[in-house]
Tab-separated table of C-alpha atoms in Angstrom:
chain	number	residue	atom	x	y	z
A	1	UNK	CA	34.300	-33.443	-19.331
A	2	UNK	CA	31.917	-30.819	-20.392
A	3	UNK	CA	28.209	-30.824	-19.142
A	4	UNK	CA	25.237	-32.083	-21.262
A	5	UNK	CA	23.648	-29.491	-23.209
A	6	UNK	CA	20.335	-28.820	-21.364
A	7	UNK	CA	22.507	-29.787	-17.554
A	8	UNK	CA	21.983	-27.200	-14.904
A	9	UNK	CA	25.932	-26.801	-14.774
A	10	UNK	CA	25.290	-24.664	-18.504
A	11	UNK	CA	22.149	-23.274	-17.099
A	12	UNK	CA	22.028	-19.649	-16.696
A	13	UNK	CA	19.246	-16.893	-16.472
A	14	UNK	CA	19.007	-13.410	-17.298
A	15	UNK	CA	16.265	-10.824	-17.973
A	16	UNK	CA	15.725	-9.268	-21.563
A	17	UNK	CA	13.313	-7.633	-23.040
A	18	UNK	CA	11.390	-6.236	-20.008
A	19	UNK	CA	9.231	-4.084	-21.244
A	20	UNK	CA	5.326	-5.137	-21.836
A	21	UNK	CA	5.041	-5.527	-25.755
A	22	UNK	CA	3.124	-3.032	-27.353
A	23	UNK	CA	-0.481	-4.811	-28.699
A	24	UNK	CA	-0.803	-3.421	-32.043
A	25	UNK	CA	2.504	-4.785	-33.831
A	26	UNK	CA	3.909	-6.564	-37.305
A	27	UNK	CA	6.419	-9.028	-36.869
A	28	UNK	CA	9.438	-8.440	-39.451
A	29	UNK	CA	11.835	-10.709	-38.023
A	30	UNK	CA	13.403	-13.210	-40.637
A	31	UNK	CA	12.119	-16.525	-40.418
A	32	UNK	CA	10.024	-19.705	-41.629
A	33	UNK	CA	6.899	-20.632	-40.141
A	34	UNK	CA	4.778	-23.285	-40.128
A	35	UNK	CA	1.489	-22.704	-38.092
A	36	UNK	CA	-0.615	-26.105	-37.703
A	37	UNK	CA	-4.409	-25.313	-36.629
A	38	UNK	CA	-6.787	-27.765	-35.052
A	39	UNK	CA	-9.359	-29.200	-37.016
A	40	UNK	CA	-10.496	-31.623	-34.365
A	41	UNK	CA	-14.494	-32.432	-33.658
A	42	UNK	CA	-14.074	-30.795	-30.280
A	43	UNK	CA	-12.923	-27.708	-31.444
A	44	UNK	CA	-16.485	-27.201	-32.447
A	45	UNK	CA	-17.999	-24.947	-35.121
A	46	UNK	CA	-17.363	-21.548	-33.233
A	47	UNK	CA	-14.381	-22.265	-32.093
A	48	UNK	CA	-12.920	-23.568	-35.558
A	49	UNK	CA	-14.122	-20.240	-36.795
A	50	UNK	CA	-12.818	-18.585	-34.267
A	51	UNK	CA	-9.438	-20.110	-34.851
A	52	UNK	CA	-9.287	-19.639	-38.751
A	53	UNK	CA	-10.271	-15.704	-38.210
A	54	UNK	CA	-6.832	-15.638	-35.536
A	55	UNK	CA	-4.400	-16.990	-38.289
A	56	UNK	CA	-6.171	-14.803	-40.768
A	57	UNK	CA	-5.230	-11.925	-38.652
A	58	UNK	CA	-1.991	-13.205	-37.419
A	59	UNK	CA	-1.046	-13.609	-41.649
A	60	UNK	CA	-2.176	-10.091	-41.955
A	61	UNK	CA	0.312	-8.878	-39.081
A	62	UNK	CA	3.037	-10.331	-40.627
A	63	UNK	CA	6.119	-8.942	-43.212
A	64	UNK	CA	5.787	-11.635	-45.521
A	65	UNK	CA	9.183	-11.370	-47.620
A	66	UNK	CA	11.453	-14.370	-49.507
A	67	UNK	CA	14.728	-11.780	-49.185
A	68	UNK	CA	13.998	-10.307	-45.750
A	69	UNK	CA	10.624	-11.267	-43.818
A	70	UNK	CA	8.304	-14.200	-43.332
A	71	UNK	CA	7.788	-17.583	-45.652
A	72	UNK	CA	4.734	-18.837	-43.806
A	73	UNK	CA	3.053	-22.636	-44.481
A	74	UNK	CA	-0.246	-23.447	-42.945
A	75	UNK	CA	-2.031	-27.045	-42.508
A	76	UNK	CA	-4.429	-28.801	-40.387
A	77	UNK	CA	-4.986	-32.021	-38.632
A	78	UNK	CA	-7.877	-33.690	-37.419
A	79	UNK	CA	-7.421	-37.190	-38.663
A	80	UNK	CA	-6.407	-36.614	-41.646
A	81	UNK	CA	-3.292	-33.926	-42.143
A	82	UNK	CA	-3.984	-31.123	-45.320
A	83	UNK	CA	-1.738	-28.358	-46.287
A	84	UNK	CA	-2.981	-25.121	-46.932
A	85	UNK	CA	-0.769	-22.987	-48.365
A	86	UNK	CA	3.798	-24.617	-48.834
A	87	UNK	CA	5.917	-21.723	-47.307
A	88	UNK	CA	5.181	-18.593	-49.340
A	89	UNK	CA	5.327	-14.908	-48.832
A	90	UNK	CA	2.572	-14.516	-51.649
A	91	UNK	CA	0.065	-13.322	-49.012
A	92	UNK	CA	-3.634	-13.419	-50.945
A	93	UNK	CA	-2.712	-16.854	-51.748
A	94	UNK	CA	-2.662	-17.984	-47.825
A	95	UNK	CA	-5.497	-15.693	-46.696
A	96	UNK	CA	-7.214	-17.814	-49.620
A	97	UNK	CA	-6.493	-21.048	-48.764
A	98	UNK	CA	-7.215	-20.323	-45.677
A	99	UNK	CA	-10.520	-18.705	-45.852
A	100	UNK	CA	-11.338	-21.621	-48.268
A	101	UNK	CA	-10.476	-24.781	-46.172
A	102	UNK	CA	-13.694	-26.542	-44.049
A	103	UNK	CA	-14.011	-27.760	-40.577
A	104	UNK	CA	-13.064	-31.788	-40.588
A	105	UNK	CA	-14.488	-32.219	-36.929
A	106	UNK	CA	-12.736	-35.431	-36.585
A	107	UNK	CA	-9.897	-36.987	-34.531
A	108	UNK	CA	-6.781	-35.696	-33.495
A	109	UNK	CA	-4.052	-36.831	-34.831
A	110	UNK	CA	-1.249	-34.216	-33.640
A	111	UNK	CA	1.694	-36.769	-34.060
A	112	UNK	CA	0.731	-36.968	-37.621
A	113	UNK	CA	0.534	-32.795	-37.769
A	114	UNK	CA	4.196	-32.696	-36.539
A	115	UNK	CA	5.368	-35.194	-38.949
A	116	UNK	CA	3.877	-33.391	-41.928
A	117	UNK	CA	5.160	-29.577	-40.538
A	118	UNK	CA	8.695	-31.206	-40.779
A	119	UNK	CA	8.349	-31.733	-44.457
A	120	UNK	CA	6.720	-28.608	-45.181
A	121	UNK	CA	10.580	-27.162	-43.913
A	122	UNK	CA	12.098	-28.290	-47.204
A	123	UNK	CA	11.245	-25.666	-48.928
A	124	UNK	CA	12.621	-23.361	-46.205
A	125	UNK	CA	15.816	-21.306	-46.455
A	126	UNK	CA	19.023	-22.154	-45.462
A	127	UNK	CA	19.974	-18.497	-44.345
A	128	UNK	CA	16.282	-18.381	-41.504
A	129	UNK	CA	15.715	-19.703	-38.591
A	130	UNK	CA	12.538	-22.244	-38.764
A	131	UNK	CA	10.030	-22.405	-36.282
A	132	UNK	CA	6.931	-24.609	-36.117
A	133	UNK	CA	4.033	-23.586	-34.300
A	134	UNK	CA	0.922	-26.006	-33.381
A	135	UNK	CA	-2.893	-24.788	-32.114
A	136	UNK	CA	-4.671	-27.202	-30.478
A	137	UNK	CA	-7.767	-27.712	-27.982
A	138	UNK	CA	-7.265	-31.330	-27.436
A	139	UNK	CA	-5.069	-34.594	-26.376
A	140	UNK	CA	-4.346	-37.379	-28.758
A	141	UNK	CA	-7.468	-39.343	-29.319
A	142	UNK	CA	-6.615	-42.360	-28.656
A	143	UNK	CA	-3.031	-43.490	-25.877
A	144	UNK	CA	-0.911	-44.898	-28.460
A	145	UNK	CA	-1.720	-41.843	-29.878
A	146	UNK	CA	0.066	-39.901	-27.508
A	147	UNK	CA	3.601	-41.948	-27.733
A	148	UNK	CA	3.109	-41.217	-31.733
A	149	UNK	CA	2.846	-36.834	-30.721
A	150	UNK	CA	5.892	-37.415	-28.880
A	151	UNK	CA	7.918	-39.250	-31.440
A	152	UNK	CA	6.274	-36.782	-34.107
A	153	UNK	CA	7.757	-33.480	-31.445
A	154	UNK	CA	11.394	-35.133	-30.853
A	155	UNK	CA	11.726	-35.920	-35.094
A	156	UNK	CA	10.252	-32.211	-35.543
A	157	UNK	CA	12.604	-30.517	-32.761
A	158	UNK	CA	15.889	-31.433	-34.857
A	159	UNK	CA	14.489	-28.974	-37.352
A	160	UNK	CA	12.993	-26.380	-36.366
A	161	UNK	CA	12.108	-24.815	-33.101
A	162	UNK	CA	9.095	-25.856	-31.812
A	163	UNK	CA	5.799	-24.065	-29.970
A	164	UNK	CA	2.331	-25.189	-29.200
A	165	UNK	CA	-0.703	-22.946	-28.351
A	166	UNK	CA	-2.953	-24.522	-25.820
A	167	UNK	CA	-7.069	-23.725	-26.648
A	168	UNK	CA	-8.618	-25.579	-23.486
A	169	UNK	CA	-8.220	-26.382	-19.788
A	170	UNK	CA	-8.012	-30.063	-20.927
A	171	UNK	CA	-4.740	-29.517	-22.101
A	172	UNK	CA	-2.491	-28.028	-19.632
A	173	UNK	CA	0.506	-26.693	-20.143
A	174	UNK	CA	2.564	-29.661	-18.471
A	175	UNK	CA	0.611	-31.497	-21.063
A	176	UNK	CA	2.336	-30.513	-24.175
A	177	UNK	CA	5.584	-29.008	-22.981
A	178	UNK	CA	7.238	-32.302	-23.455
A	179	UNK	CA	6.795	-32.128	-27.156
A	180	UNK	CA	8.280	-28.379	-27.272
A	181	UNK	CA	11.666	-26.971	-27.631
A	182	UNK	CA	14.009	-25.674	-25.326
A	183	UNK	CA	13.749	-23.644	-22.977
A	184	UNK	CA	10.201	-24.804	-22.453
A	185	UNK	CA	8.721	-22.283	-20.612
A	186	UNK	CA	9.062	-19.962	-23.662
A	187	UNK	CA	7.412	-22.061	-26.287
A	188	UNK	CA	4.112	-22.933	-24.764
A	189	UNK	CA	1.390	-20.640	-24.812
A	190	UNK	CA	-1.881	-20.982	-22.653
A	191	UNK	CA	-5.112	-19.864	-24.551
A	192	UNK	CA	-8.369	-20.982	-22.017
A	193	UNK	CA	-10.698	-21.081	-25.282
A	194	UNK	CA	-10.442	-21.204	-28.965
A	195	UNK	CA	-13.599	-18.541	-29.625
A	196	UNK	CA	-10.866	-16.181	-27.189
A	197	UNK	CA	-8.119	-16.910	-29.954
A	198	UNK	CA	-9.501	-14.043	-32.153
A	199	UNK	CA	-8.637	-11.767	-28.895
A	200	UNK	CA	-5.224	-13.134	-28.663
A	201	UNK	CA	-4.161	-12.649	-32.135
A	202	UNK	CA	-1.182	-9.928	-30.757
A	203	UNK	CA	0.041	-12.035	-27.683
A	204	UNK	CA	0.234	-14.950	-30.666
A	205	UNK	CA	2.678	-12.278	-32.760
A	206	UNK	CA	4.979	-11.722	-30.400
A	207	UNK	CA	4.855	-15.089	-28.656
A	208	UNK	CA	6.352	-16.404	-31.657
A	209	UNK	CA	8.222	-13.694	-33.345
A	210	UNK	CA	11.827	-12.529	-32.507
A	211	UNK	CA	11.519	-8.993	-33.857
A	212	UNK	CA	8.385	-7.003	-33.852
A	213	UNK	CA	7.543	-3.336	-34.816
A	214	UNK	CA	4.999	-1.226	-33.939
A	215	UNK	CA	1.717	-1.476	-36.749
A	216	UNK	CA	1.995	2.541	-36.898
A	217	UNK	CA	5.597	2.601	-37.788
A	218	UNK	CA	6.031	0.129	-39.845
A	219	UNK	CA	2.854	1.143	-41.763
A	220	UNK	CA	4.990	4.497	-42.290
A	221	UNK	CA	8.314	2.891	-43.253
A	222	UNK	CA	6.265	0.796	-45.959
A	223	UNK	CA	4.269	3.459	-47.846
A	224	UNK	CA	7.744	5.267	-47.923
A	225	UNK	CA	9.271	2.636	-49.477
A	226	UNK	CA	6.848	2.080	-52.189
A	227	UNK	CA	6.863	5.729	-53.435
């Protein structure tokens, strides 16, 4: 009888990828993202701005491409759920929506966020890997609210992989990695403050991208390309 799929009898560990990342970088791996920002009332008005200014950035260090790059959604939650921006590669059109959208300062309903990412993944590709990928700075408002972010993860984890950003010492890691995809050490990322997200925009990048190249480089390779 063969072992269960997450059993330590399959488990094995090996090191890849040793070398620090460089900080200034593009990701140009193939894939669709959907990046879920926190417009909770305890985020508060610096650190929502804070927060919009990192995906702005993170957008703009990204190869945005339906053939070959990035098809990248955006929405928030508070209580209520909004999209931004479907998965598109058309890049003004998300820095737009983004820049545009207001603070809700409301609950936060996260199950509710996770439900609405896995839609969003319809319009994905059949030939990319998906991979969902939640800010947030606070727990479920209310308990019951909880059980609904963990029925919201385990529906979302069939589709895509899954990865939360922490944004507050509230929310530790052992917090959320219940809701996150295997293996879960990988897919949770500890931020101690959302105004400190604008800092963190390149440990973001290659937190959740599989192939990254250096800004100078791939700068270089693109204005060739275009002449």
């Amino acid at each position: 009888k063969c072992p269960r799929t997450f059993s330590k009898a399959r488990y094995q560990r090996q090191s890849c990828n040793t070398a620090p990342c460089p900080m200034d970088v593009v990701c140009v791996a193939k894939m669709d993202l959907v990046v879920a920002i926190d417009a909770s009332g305890s985020m508060g008005t610096s650190g929502w701005k804070a927060q919009r200014e990192a995906l702005l950035n993170l957008i703009n260090r990204m190869q945005l491409s339906r053939t070959s790059g990035i098809l990248l959604g955006a929405l928030k939650f508070a209580h209520k759920v909004t999209i931004l921006a479907q998965l598109t590669d058309d890049k003004k059109a998300l820095i737009k929506a983004v820049t545009d959208t207001k603070f809700d300062a409301w609950t936060t309903n996260i199950g509710g966020a996770f439900r609405v990412m896995k839609t969003m993944l319809q319009f994905g590709r059949r030939d990319a890997p998906s991979v969902c990928m939640l800010w947030t700075d606070g727990r479920p408002s209310h308990p019951s609210n909880k059980y609904d972010a963990a029925l919201g993860a385990r529906g979302l984890r069939s589709s895509c992989r899954v990865m939360v950003v922490t944004m507050r010492p509230a929310v530790p890691r052992s917090f959320v990695t219940p809701w996150v995809s295997h293996p879960k050490r990988q897919n949770v990322m500890v931020v101690q403050d959302p105004r400190d997200m604008t800092k963190k925009v390149m440990q973001v990048n290659t937190f959740v991208c599989g192939k990254i190249q250096r800004f100078l480089d791939w700068t270089t390779t693109t204005t060739k390309a275009a002449r």
